[in-house]
CSV table of C-alpha atoms and ligand atoms in Angstrom, one decimal:
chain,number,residue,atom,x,y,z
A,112,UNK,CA,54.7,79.8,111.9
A,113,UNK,CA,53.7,78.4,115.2
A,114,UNK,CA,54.1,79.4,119.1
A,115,UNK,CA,57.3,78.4,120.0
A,116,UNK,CA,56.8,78.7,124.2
A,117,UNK,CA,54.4,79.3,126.8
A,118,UNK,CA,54.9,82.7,129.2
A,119,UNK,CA,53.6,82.2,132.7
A,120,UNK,CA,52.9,84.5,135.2
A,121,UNK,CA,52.8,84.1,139.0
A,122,UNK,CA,50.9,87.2,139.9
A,123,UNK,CA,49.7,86.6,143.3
A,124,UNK,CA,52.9,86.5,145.4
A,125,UNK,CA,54.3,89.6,147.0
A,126,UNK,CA,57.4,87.8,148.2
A,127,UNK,CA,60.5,89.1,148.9
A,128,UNK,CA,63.7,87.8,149.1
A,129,UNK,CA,64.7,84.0,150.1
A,130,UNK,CA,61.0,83.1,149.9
A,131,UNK,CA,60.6,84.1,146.4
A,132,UNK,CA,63.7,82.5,145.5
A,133,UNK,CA,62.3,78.7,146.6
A,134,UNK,CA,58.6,79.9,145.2
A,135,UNK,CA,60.4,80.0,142.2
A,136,UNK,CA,62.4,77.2,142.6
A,137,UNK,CA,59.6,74.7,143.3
A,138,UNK,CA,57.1,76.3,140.3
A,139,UNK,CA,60.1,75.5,138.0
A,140,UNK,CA,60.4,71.8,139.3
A,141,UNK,CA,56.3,71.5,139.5
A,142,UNK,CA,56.5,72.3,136.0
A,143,UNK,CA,59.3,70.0,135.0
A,144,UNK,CA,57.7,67.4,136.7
A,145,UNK,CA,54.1,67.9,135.1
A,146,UNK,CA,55.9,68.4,131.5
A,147,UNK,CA,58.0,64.8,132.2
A,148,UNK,CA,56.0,63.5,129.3
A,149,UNK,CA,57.0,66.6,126.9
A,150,UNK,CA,60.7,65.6,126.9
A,151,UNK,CA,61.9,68.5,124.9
A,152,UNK,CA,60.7,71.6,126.7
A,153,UNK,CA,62.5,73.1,128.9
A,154,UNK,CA,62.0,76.2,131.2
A,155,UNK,CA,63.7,79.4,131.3
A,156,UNK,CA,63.2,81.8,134.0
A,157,UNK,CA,63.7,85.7,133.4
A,158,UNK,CA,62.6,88.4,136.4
A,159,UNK,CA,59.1,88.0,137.4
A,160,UNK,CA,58.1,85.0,134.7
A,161,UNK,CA,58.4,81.8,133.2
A,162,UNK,CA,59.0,80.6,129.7
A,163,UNK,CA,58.5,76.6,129.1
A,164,UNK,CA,60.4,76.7,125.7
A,165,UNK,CA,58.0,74.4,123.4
A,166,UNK,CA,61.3,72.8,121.0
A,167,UNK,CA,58.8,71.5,118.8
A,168,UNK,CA,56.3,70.0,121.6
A,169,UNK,CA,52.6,70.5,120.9
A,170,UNK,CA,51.7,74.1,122.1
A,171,UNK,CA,47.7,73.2,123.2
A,172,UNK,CA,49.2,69.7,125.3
A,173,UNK,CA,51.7,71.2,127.2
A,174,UNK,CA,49.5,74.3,127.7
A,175,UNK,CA,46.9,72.0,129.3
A,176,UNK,CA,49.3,70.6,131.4
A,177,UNK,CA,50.5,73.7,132.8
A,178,UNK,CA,46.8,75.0,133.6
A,179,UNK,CA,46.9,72.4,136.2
A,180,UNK,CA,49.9,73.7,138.6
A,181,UNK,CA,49.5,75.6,141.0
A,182,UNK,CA,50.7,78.6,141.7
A,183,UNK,CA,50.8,79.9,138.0
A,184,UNK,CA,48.4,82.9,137.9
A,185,UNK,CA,47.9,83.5,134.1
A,186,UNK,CA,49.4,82.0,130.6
A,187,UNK,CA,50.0,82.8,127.2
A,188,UNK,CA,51.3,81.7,124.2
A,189,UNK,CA,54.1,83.6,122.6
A,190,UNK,CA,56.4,83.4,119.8
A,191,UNK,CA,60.4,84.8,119.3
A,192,UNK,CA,61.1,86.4,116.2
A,193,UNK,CA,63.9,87.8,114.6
A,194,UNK,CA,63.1,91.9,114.7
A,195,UNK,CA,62.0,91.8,111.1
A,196,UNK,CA,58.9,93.6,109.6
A,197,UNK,CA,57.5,90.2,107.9
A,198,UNK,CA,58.0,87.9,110.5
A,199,UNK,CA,56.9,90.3,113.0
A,200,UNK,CA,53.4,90.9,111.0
A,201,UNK,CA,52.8,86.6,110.9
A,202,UNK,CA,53.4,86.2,114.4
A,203,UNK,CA,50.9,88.8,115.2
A,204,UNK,CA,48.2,87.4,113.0
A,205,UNK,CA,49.3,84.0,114.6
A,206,UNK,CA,48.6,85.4,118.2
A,207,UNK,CA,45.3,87.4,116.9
A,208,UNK,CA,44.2,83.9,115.5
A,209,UNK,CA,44.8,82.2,119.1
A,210,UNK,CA,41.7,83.7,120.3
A,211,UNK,CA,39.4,82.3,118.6
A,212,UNK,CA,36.3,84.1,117.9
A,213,UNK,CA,37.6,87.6,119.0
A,214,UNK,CA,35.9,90.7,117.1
A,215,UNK,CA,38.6,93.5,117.8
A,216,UNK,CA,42.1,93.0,119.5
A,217,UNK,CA,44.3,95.7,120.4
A,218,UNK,CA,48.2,95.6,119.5
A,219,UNK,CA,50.4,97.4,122.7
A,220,UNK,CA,54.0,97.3,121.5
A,221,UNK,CA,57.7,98.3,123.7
A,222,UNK,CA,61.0,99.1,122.1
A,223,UNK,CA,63.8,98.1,124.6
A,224,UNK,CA,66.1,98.1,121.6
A,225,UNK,CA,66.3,101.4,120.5
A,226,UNK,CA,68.5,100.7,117.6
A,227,UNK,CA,65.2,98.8,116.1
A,228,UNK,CA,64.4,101.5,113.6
A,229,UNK,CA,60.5,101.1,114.3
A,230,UNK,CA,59.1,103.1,117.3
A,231,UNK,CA,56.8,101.3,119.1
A,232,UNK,CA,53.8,104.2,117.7
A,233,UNK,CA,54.6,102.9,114.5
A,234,UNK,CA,54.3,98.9,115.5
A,235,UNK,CA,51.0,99.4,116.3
A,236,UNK,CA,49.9,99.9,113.0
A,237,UNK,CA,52.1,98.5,111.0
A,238,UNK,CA,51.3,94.9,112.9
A,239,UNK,CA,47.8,95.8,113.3
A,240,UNK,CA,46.7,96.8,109.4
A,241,UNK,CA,48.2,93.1,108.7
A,242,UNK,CA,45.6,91.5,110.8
A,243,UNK,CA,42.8,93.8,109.3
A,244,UNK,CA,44.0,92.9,105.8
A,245,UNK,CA,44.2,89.3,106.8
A,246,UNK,CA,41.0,88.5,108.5
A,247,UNK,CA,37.1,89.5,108.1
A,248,UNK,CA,35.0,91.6,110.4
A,249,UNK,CA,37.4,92.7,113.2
A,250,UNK,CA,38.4,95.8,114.2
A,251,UNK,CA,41.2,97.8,116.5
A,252,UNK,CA,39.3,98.9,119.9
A,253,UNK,CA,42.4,100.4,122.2
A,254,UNK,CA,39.9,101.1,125.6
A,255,UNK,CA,38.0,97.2,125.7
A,256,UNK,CA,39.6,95.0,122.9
A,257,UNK,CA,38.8,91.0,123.2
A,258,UNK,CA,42.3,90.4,122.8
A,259,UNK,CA,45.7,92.1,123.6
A,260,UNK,CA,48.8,91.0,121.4
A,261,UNK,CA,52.1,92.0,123.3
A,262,UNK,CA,55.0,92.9,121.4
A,263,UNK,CA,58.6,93.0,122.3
A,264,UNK,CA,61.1,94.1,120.7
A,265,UNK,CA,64.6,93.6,122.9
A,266,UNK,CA,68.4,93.1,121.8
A,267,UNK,CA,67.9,89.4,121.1
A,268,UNK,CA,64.5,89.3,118.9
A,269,UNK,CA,61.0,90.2,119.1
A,270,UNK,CA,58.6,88.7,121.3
A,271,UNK,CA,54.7,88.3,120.4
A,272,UNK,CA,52.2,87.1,123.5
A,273,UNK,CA,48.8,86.0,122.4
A,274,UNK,CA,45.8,86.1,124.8
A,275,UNK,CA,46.0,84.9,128.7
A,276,UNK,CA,45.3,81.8,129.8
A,277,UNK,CA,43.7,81.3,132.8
A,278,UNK,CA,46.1,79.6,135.7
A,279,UNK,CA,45.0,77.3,138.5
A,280,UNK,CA,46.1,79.8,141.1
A,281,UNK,CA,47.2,79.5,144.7
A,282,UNK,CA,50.8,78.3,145.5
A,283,UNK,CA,53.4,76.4,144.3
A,284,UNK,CA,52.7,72.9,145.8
A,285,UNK,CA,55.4,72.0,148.6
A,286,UNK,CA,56.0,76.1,149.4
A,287,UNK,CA,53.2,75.9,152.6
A,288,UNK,CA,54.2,72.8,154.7
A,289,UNK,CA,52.7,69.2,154.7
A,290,UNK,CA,49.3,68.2,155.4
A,291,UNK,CA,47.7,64.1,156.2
A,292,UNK,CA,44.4,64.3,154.1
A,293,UNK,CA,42.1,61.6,155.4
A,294,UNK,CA,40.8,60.2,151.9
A,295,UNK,CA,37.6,58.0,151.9
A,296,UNK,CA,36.3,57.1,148.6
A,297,UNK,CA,33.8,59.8,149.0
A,298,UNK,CA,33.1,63.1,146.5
A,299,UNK,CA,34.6,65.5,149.5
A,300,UNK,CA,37.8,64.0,151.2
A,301,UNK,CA,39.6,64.4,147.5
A,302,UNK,CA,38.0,67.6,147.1
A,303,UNK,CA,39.2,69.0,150.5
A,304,UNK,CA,42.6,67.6,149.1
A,305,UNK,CA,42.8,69.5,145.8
A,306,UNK,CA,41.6,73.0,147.7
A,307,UNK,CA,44.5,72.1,150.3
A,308,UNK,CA,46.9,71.6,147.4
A,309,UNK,CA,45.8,74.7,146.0
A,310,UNK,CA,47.4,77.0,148.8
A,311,UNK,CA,51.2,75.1,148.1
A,312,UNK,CA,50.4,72.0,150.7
A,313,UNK,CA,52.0,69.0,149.8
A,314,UNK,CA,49.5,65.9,150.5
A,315,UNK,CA,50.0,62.9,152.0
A,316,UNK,CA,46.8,60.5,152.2
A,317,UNK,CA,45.6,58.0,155.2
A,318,UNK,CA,42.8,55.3,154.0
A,319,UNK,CA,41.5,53.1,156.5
A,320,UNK,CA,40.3,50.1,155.2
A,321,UNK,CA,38.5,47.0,156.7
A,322,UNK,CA,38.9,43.8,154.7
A,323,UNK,CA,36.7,41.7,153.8
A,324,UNK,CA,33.9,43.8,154.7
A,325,UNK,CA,36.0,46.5,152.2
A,326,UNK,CA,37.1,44.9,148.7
A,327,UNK,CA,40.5,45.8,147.0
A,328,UNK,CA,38.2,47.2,143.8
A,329,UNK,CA,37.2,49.4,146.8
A,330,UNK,CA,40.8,50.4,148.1
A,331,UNK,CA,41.8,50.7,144.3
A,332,UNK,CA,39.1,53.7,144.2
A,333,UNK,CA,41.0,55.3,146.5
A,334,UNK,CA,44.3,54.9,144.7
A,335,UNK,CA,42.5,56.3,141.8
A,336,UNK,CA,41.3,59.2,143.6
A,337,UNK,CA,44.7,60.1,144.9
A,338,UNK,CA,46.5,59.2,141.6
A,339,UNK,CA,44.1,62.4,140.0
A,340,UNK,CA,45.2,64.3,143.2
A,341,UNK,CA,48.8,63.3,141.9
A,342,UNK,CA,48.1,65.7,138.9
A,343,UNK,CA,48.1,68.7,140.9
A,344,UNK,CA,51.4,68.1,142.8
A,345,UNK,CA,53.9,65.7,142.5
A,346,UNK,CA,52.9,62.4,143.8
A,347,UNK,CA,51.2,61.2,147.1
A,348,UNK,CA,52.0,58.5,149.3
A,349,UNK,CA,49.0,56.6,150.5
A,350,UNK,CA,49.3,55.1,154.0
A,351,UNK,CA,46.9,52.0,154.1
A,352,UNK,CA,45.7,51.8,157.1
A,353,UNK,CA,44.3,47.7,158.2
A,354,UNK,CA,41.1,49.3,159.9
A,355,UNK,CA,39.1,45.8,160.7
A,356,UNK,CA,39.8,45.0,163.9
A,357,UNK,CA,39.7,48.3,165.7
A,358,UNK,CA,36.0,48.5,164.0
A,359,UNK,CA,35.3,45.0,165.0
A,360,UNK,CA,36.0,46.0,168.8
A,361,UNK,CA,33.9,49.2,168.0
A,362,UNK,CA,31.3,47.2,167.0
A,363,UNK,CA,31.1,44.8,169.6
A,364,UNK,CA,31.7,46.8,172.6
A,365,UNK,CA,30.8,50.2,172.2
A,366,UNK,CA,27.2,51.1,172.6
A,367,UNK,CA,26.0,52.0,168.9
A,368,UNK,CA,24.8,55.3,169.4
A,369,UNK,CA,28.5,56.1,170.0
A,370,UNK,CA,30.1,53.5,167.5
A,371,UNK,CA,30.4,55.8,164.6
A,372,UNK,CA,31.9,59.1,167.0
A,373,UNK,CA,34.2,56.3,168.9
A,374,UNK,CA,35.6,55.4,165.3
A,375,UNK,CA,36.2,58.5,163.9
A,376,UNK,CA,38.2,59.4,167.2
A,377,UNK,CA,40.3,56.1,166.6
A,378,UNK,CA,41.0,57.8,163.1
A,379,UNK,CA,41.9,60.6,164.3
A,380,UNK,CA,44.4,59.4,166.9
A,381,UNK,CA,45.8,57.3,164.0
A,382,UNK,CA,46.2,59.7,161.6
A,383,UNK,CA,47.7,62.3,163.9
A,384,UNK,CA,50.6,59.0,164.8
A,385,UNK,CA,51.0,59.1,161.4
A,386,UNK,CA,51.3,62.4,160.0
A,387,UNK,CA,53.5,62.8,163.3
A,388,UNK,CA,55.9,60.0,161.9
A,389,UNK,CA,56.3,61.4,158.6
A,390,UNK,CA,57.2,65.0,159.8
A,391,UNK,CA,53.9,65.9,159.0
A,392,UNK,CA,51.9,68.6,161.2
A,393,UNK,CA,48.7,68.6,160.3
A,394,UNK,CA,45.2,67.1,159.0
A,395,UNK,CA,43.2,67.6,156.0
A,396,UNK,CA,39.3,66.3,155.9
A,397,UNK,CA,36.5,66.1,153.7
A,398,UNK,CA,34.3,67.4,156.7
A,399,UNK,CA,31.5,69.6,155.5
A,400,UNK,CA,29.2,71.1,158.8
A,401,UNK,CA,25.7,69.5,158.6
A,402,UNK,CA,25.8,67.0,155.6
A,403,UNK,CA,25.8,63.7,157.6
A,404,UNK,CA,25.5,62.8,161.3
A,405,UNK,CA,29.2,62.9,162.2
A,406,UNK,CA,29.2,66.3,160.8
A,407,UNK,CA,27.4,68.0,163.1
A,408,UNK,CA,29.4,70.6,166.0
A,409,UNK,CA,28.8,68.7,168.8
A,410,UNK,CA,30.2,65.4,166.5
A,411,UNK,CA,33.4,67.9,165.5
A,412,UNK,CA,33.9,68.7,168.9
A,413,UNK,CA,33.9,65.8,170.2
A,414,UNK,CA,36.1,64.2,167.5
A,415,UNK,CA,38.3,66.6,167.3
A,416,UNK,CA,39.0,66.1,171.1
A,417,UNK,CA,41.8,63.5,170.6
A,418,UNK,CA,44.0,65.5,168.3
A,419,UNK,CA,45.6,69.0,168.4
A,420,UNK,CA,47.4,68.8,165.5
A,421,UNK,CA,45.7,71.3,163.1
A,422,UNK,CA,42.5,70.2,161.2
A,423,UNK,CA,42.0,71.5,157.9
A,424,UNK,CA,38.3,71.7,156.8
A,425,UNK,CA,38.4,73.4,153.5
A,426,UNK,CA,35.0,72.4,152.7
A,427,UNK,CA,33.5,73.3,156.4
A,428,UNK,CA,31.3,76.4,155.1
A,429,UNK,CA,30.5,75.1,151.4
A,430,UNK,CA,27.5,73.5,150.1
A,431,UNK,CA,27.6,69.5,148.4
A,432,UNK,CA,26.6,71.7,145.1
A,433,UNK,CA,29.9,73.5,145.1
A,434,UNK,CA,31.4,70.7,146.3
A,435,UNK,CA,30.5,68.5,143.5
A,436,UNK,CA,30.8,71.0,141.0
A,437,UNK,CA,34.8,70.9,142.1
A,438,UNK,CA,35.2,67.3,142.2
A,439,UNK,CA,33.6,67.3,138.6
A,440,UNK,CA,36.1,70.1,137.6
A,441,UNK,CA,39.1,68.3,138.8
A,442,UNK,CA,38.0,65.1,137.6
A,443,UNK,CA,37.0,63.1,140.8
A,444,UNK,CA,33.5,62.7,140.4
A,445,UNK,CA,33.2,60.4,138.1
A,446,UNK,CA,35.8,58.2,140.4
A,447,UNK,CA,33.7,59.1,143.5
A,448,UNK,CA,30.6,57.9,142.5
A,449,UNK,CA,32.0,54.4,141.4
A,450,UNK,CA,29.7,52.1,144.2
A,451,UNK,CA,31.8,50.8,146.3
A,452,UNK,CA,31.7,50.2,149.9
A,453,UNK,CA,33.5,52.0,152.6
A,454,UNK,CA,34.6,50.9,156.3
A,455,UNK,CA,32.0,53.5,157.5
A,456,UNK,CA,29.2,52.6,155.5
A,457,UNK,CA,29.9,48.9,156.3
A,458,UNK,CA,30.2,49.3,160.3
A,459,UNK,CA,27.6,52.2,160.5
A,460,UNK,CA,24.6,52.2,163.1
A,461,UNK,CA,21.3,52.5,162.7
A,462,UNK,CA,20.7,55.0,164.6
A,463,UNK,CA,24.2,57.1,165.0
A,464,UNK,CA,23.9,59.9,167.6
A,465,UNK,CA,23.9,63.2,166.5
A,466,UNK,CA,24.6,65.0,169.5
A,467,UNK,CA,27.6,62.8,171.1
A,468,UNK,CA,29.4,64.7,174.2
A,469,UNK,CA,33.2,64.2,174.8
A,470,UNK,CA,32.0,63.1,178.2
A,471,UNK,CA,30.4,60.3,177.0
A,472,UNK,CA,33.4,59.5,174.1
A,473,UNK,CA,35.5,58.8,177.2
A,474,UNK,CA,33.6,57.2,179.5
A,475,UNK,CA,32.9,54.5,176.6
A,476,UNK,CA,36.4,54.9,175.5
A,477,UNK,CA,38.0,54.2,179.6
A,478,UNK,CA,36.2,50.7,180.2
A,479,UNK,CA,37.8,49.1,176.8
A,480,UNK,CA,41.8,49.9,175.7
A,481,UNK,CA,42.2,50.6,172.2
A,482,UNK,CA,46.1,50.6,172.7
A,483,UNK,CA,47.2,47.7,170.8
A,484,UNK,CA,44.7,47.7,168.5
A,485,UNK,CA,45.5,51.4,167.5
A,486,UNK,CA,49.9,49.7,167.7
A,487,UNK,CA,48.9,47.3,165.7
A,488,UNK,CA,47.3,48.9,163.0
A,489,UNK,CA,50.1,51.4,162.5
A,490,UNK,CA,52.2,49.0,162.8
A,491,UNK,CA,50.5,46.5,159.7
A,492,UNK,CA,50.1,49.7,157.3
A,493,UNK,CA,51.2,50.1,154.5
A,494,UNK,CA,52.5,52.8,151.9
A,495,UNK,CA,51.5,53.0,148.0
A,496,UNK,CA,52.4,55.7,146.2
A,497,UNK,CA,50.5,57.3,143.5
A,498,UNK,CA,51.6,59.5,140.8
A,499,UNK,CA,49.8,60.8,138.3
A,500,UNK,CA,50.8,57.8,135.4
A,501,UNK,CA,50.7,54.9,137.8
A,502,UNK,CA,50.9,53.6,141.5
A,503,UNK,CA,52.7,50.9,142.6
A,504,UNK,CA,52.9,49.0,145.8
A,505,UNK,CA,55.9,50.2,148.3
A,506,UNK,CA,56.5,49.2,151.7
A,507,UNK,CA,57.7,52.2,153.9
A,508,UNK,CA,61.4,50.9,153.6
A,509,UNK,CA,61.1,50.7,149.4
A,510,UNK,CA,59.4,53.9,148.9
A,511,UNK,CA,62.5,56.0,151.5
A,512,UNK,CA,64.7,54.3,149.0
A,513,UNK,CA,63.2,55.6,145.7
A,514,UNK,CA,63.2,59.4,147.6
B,1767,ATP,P1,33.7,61.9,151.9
B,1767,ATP,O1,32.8,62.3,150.8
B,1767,ATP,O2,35.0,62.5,151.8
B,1767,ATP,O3,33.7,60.4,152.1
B,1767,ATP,P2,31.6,62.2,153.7
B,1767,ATP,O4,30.7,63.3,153.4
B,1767,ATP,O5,31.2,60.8,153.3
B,1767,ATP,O6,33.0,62.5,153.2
B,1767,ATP,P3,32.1,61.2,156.4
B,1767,ATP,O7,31.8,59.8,155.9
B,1767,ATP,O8,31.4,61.7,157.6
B,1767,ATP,O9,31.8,62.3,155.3
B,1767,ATP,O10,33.6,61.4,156.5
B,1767,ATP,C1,34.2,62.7,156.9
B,1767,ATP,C2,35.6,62.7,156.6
B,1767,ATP,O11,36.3,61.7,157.3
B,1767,ATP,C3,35.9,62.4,155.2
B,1767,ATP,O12,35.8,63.5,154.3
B,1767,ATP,C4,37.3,61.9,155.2
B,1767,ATP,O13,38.2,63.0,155.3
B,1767,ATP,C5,37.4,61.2,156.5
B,1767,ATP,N1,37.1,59.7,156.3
B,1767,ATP,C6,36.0,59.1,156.3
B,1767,ATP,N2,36.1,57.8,156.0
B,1767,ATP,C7,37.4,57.6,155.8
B,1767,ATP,C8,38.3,56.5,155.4
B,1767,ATP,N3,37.8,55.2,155.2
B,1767,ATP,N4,39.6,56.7,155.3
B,1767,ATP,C9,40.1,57.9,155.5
B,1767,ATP,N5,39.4,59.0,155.9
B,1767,ATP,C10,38.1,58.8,156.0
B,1768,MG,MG1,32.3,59.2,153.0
């Protein structure tokens, strides 16, 4: 006998009505869409929960894959079986045996079909002596038991729930709105993606790149990055953005104290056009207060003068330890810390200014017009899209065609 589906609960929501309808509705497609490669499940949906039924698909894959959507709160394996003493007794040892190493378990059992001739008092154990016969030093603890087995026995069989899983938590991804992450090949831009994600944002990602002084294996890290992002949603469109020329202006005539603050406000302005063209309304970065020179608050300030479109910081308040621990967690690190150069690291000054002022942003910013070169740039981008198998190259026409 083995675990036939996978219960999933989506604790965290208190929604009512039509929002709970499209949470719902979105989990179930997250799912399908994570399980594409598990052709024979399917997903059934009963009040309050979720079944993927297994139809012979490896219980331990697909429960892996399911850990990694959002929104999902808690899993467990369970197994249907006809209400029949024998069968009922093997699927219990089968859930006992799912958690591994657990000393004493605990057996809570409910009757909905009262013409089952077994109370529930009597389940207990009946189900419970069969594990104790069928396994060495373990023992029945009803107050703190390692594990709970669930049974339920309704009209159209018996149901037995092993242990819960844990879930990734937050929100369905695509329930809260869209967000433009700004995605470096950094540890914390994909980071500040993933915790973005994780409270039901769908992502879209803006790289700026500067070729030749940034390399495609560079640009490729970036698809990478996002293609891991992919996992936790659906897929992400990647706007390209041809960076060199604006930088070369910075470079040249912006005093270089100010080029690095004058270039991340030329990003900025960028990625709100573009978020703004996509019907997206606001901006995700990997911003973390105090870890580099842009970072301090008189560089946010002064940054975030050219937008006001929203700018998400999830990472604002945390430390680079937490940080990386994430990134290693979700699987970014080890892409993040392949050595390849970024446009900031290339164009980057000496001597940056720590302290800039908006005052001084614009005075630099009124005796040289950035206009076409900001036109232009949008206008040369470029959309790939990643998913999490592949990403292929797509203009903006191509990709509107695959939607
Ligand atoms: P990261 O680890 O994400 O690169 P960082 O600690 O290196 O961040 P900065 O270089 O100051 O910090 O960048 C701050 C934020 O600006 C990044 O987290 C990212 O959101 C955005 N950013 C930086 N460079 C780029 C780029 N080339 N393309 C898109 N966004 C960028
Ligand atoms: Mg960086």
């Amino acid at each position: 006998m083995d675990f036939d589906r996978i219960m999933i609960r989506y604790g965290e929501m208190a929604l009512k009505g039509k929002n709970r309808r499209s949470f719902e509705q979105k989990l179930q497609s997250n799912i399908a869409i994570k399980l594409k490669s598990f052709p024979d499940t399917t997903i059934q949906k009963t009040q309050g929960r979720m079944y993927v039924l297994l139809n012979g698909e490896d219980p331990h894959e697909v429960m892996k894959e399911c850990q990694e959507v959002f929104g999902i709160h808690s899993l467990s394996f369970a197994v249907k079986v006809e209400k029949e003493e024998e069968q009922m007794k093997e699927a219990a040892l089968l859930a006992f045996r799912d958690a591994r190493g657990a000393g004493s378990f605990k057996i809570s059992s409910k009757r909905t079909d009262k013409s089952f001739p077994i109370p529930s008092q009597e389940i207990n154990p009946l189900l419970g002596g069969f594990i104790l016969r069928n396994t060495e030093g373990v023992k029945v603890d009803v107050h703190q038991p390692d594990v709970e087995i669930k049974v339920e026995v309704r009209h159209e069989g018996c149901y037995v729930t092993a242990q819960d899983y844990r879930g990734a938590g937050g929100l369905p991804v695509g329930t809260t709105g869209k967000s433009m992450l700004m995605l470096s090949g950094g540890i914390d831009s994909p980071v500040a993606g993933y915790l973005t994600m994780k409270r039901g944002v769908e992502i879209e990602a803006i790289h700026f790149h500067s070729p030749p002084y940034t390399s495609e294996r560079a640009k490729q890290k970036v698809l990478d990055l996002a293609k891991e992002l992919a996992k936790y949603g659906t897929r992400i469109k990647v706007h390209v953005i041809p960076f060199t020329a604006v930088q070369q202006k910075i470079y040249r005539e912006m005093p270089e104290g100010y080029s690095m603050t004058i270039m991340r406000r030329m990003m900025m302005r960028i990625s709100e056009r573009v978020a703004a063209n996509n019907e997206v309304l606001s901006i995700t970065t990997g911003e973390s207060l105090g870890q580099v020179a842009s970072q301090t608050m008189e560089s946010m300030n002064t940054i975030n003068e050219v937008t006001n479109y929203p700018v998400i910081r999830p990472l604002v308040a945390m430390d680079k330890i937490e940080i990386i621990d994430i990134s290693r967690r979700i699987g970014t690190y080890d892409i993040s810390i392949r050595p390849f150069e970024d446009c900031c690291t290339v164009f980057v000054p000496k001597a940056p200014k720590t302290k800039p002022t908006r005052k001084n942003a614009n005075y630099y910013e009124s005796n040289v017009d950035f206009t076409e070169d900001i036109e232009k740039a949008i206008e040369d981008s470029y959309v790939i899209e990643a998913t999490a198998e592949h990403s292929t190259d797509h203009t903006e026409e191509e990709f509107e065609d695959l939607l």
